[in-house]
PDB file of C-alpha atoms in Angstrom:
ATOM      1  CA  MET A   1     -12.307   3.551   1.049  1.00  0.00           C
ATOM      2  CA  ARG A   2     -11.063   0.119   0.549  1.00  0.00           C
ATOM      3  CA  ILE A   3     -10.312  -1.098  -2.920  1.00  0.00           C
ATOM      4  CA  ARG A   4      -9.011  -4.017  -4.641  1.00  0.00           C
ATOM      5  CA  LEU A   5      -6.166  -3.945  -6.895  1.00  0.00           C
ATOM      6  CA  PRO A   6      -5.661  -7.477  -9.101  1.00  0.00           C
ATOM      7  CA  LEU A   7      -1.891  -8.279  -9.971  1.00  0.00           C
ATOM      8  CA  THR A   8      -0.933 -11.657 -12.342  1.00  0.00           C
ATOM      9  CA  VAL A   9       2.430 -13.464 -10.098  1.00  0.00           C
ATOM     10  CA  ARG A  10       5.159 -13.302 -12.916  1.00  0.00           C
ATOM     11  CA  TYR A  11       7.655 -15.140 -13.063  1.00  0.00           C
ATOM     12  CA  VAL A  12      11.011 -12.246 -12.109  1.00  0.00           C
ATOM     13  CA  GLU A  13       9.018 -12.776  -8.469  1.00  0.00           C
ATOM     14  CA  THR A  14       9.071 -15.803  -8.061  1.00  0.00           C
ATOM     15  CA  ASP A  15      12.143 -18.154  -6.346  1.00  0.00           C
ATOM     16  CA  ALA A  16      13.453 -21.295  -7.781  1.00  0.00           C
ATOM     17  CA  MET A  17      10.477 -23.367  -6.894  1.00  0.00           C
ATOM     18  CA  CYS A  18       7.950 -20.730  -8.846  1.00  0.00           C
ATOM     19  CA  ILE A  19       6.887 -19.664  -5.164  1.00  0.00           C
ATOM     20  CA  VAL A  20       6.251 -15.873  -4.592  1.00  0.00           C
ATOM     21  CA  HIS A  21       9.636 -13.844  -2.652  1.00  0.00           C
ATOM     22  CA  HIS A  22       8.656 -12.281   0.448  1.00  0.00           C
ATOM     23  CA  SER A  23      10.499  -9.466  -0.860  1.00  0.00           C
ATOM     24  CA  ALA A  24       7.837  -9.447  -4.148  1.00  0.00           C
ATOM     25  CA  TYR A  25       4.844  -8.875  -1.465  1.00  0.00           C
ATOM     26  CA  VAL A  26       6.591  -5.051  -0.482  1.00  0.00           C
ATOM     27  CA  ALA A  27       5.870  -3.608  -3.839  1.00  0.00           C
ATOM     28  CA  TRP A  28       2.652  -5.081  -4.315  1.00  0.00           C
ATOM     29  CA  LEU A  29       1.639  -3.883  -0.974  1.00  0.00           C
ATOM     30  CA  GLU A  30       3.053   0.147  -3.001  1.00  0.00           C
ATOM     31  CA  ALA A  31       1.286  -1.456  -5.958  1.00  0.00           C
ATOM     32  CA  GLY A  32      -1.947  -0.784  -4.038  1.00  0.00           C
ATOM     33  CA  ARG A  33      -1.091   2.279  -1.715  1.00  0.00           C
ATOM     34  CA  VAL A  34      -0.343   4.044  -5.445  1.00  0.00           C
ATOM     35  CA  GLU A  35      -3.819   2.758  -7.096  1.00  0.00           C
ATOM     36  CA  TRP A  36      -5.933   3.755  -3.327  1.00  0.00           C
ATOM     37  CA  LEU A  37      -4.670   7.391  -3.621  1.00  0.00           C
ATOM     38  CA  GLU A  38      -5.299   7.202  -7.854  1.00  0.00           C
ATOM     39  CA  ARG A  39      -8.795   5.527  -7.258  1.00  0.00           C
ATOM     40  CA  LEU A  40      -9.282   8.226  -4.598  1.00  0.00           C
ATOM     41  CA  GLY A  41      -8.296  11.211  -7.110  1.00  0.00           C
ATOM     42  CA  GLN A  42      -5.074  12.145  -5.245  1.00  0.00           C
ATOM     43  CA  PRO A  43      -2.539  10.472  -7.924  1.00  0.00           C
ATOM     44  CA  TYR A  44       0.778   9.981  -6.147  1.00  0.00           C
ATOM     45  CA  ALA A  45       2.942  11.970  -8.542  1.00  0.00           C
ATOM     46  CA  GLN A  46       0.366  14.995  -8.456  1.00  0.00           C
ATOM     47  CA  ILE A  47       0.898  15.074  -4.242  1.00  0.00           C
ATOM     48  CA  GLU A  48       4.696  14.633  -5.325  1.00  0.00           C
ATOM     49  CA  ALA A  49       4.118  17.629  -7.537  1.00  0.00           C
ATOM     50  CA  GLN A  50       3.526  19.397  -4.843  1.00  0.00           C
ATOM     51  CA  GLY A  51       6.492  18.710  -2.951  1.00  0.00           C
ATOM     52  CA  VAL A  52       4.790  16.368   0.019  1.00  0.00           C
ATOM     53  CA  PHE A  53       6.139  12.828  -0.072  1.00  0.00           C
ATOM     54  CA  PHE A  54       4.413  10.322   2.314  1.00  0.00           C
ATOM     55  CA  SER A  55       7.918   8.330   3.152  1.00  0.00           C
ATOM     56  CA  VAL A  56       7.752   4.493   4.747  1.00  0.00           C
ATOM     57  CA  VAL A  57       9.301   4.785   8.053  1.00  0.00           C
ATOM     58  CA  GLU A  58       7.641   1.426   9.258  1.00  0.00           C
ATOM     59  CA  LEU A  59       6.576  -2.251   7.368  1.00  0.00           C
ATOM     60  CA  GLN A  60       5.131  -4.971   9.012  1.00  0.00           C
ATOM     61  CA  ILE A  61       3.862  -7.869   6.871  1.00  0.00           C
ATOM     62  CA  ALA A  62       2.987 -11.301   7.607  1.00  0.00           C
ATOM     63  CA  TYR A  63       2.619 -14.487   5.716  1.00  0.00           C
ATOM     64  CA  ARG A  64       0.385 -16.961   5.756  1.00  0.00           C
ATOM     65  CA  SER A  65       0.128 -18.959   2.785  1.00  0.00           C
ATOM     66  CA  PRO A  66       2.625 -18.772  -0.610  1.00  0.00           C
ATOM     67  CA  ALA A  67       1.380 -17.724  -4.280  1.00  0.00           C
ATOM     68  CA  ARG A  68       2.264 -19.079  -6.810  1.00  0.00           C
ATOM     69  CA  PHE A  69       3.681 -17.478 -10.938  1.00  0.00           C
ATOM     70  CA  GLY A  70       0.951 -17.265 -12.938  1.00  0.00           C
ATOM     71  CA  GLU A  71      -1.698 -16.638 -10.315  1.00  0.00           C
ATOM     72  CA  ILE A  72      -4.252 -13.357  -9.633  1.00  0.00           C
ATOM     73  CA  VAL A  73      -3.358 -12.038  -6.019  1.00  0.00           C
ATOM     74  CA  GLU A  74      -5.763  -9.398  -5.171  1.00  0.00           C
ATOM     75  CA  VAL A  75      -4.095  -6.247  -2.809  1.00  0.00           C
ATOM     76  CA  GLU A  76      -6.877  -5.192  -0.608  1.00  0.00           C
ATOM     77  CA  THR A  77      -5.746  -1.304   0.748  1.00  0.00           C
ATOM     78  CA  TRP A  78      -6.966   0.962   3.203  1.00  0.00           C
ATOM     79  CA  LEU A  79      -6.125   3.854   5.179  1.00  0.00           C
ATOM     80  CA  SER A  80      -6.415   3.003   9.033  1.00  0.00           C
ATOM     81  CA  GLU A  81      -4.718   5.718  10.091  1.00  0.00           C
ATOM     82  CA  LEU A  82      -4.161   9.739   9.933  1.00  0.00           C
ATOM     83  CA  SER A  83      -3.056  12.420  11.876  1.00  0.00           C
ATOM     84  CA  SER A  84      -1.953  15.724  10.765  1.00  0.00           C
ATOM     85  CA  ARG A  85       2.207  14.441   9.825  1.00  0.00           C
ATOM     86  CA  LYS A  86       1.040  10.519   9.583  1.00  0.00           C
ATOM     87  CA  LEU A  87      -0.615   8.342   7.706  1.00  0.00           C
ATOM     88  CA  ARG A  88      -0.926   4.151   8.615  1.00  0.00           C
ATOM     89  CA  PHE A  89      -2.351   1.985   5.498  1.00  0.00           C
ATOM     90  CA  ASN A  90      -3.521  -2.076   5.965  1.00  0.00           C
ATOM     91  CA  TYR A  91      -3.469  -4.263   3.421  1.00  0.00           C
ATOM     92  CA  ARG A  92      -4.039  -8.017   2.606  1.00  0.00           C
ATOM     93  CA  VAL A  93      -2.992  -9.949   0.173  1.00  0.00           C
ATOM     94  CA  TRP A  94      -5.605 -12.831  -1.974  1.00  0.00           C
ATOM     95  CA  ARG A  95      -5.918 -15.878  -3.910  1.00  0.00           C
ATOM     96  CA  LYS A  96      -9.728 -15.900  -5.001  1.00  0.00           C
ATOM     97  CA  ASP A  97     -10.725 -16.159  -0.886  1.00  0.00           C
ATOM     98  CA  ALA A  98      -7.553 -17.824   0.482  1.00  0.00           C
ATOM     99  CA  LEU A  99      -5.762 -14.685   2.706  1.00  0.00           C
ATOM    100  CA  LEU A 100      -1.926 -15.103   1.740  1.00  0.00           C
ATOM    101  CA  SER A 101      -0.915 -12.012   3.838  1.00  0.00           C
ATOM    102  CA  GLU A 102      -1.311  -8.687   5.357  1.00  0.00           C
ATOM    103  CA  GLY A 103       0.413  -6.786   5.853  1.00  0.00           C
ATOM    104  CA  THR A 104       0.650  -2.139   7.513  1.00  0.00           C
ATOM    105  CA  THR A 105       2.695   0.242   6.523  1.00  0.00           C
ATOM    106  CA  VAL A 106       3.173   3.417   7.886  1.00  0.00           C
ATOM    107  CA  HIS A 107       4.310   7.338   6.332  1.00  0.00           C
ATOM    108  CA  VAL A 108       5.248   9.940   7.732  1.00  0.00           C
ATOM    109  CA  SER A 109       4.401  13.341   5.539  1.00  0.00           C
ATOM    110  CA  THR A 110       8.249  14.989   4.106  1.00  0.00           C
ATOM    111  CA  ASN A 111       9.526  17.515   2.131  1.00  0.00           C
ATOM    112  CA  ARG A 112      11.697  16.983  -1.145  1.00  0.00           C
ATOM    113  CA  GLN A 113      14.418  17.222   1.305  1.00  0.00           C
ATOM    114  CA  GLY A 114      12.853  14.947   3.813  1.00  0.00           C
ATOM    115  CA  GLN A 115      11.730  16.829   6.853  1.00  0.00           C
ATOM    116  CA  VAL A 116       8.587  16.224   8.378  1.00  0.00           C
ATOM    117  CA  ILE A 117       5.402  18.330   7.351  1.00  0.00           C
ATOM    118  CA  ARG A 118       1.773  18.926   8.031  1.00  0.00           C
ATOM    119  CA  ILE A 119      -0.214  16.968   5.627  1.00  0.00           C
ATOM    120  CA  PRO A 120      -1.630  20.256   3.254  1.00  0.00           C
ATOM    121  CA  GLU A 121      -5.459  20.533   4.356  1.00  0.00           C
ATOM    122  CA  GLY A 122      -6.739  20.059   1.391  1.00  0.00           C
ATOM    123  CA  LEU A 123      -4.909  16.866   0.598  1.00  0.00           C
ATOM    124  CA  PHE A 124      -5.614  15.557   5.136  1.00  0.00           C
ATOM    125  CA  SER A 125      -9.148  16.249   4.306  1.00  0.00           C
ATOM    126  CA  ILE A 126      -9.966  14.141   1.600  1.00  0.00           C
ATOM    127  CA  LEU A 127      -7.832  11.510   3.539  1.00  0.00           C
ATOM    128  CA  ALA A 128     -10.114  12.820   6.135  1.00  0.00           C
ATOM    129  CA  GLN A 129     -13.435  11.188   4.344  1.00  0.00           C
ATOM    130  CA  ALA A 130     -11.772   8.466   3.380  1.00  0.00           C
ATOM    131  CA  LEU A 131     -11.050   7.067   6.276  1.00  0.00           C
ATOM    132  CA  SER A 132     -14.549   7.513   7.828  1.00  0.00           C
TER     133      SER A 132
END
């Protein structure tokens, strides 16, 4: 399952030349991931309420073209890898038909104490269906 989340570039996300600062992309990827889970019927708040957290252990972003204040961008998000304790999400950020960036995040499933745990069976099954 792939989704696209439209976002309008806010002034606060830009530098002195009104070009999006590289750090804003991290928040955009997170917004895409949270929306992806929401559309899957698994709101992240609901997952956390069960004591499961998807801790980020790796982040990679390649910047292709700048975005500017006021533009509408879309964050494309999909799950690309799943194991009993780990997930990998892939992302592309678009402006119309122009690719702005590509990225990945890797997450491990942890409990409230930060210990790595297995993804609960029911959630794992739902994620596995979205992967295929």
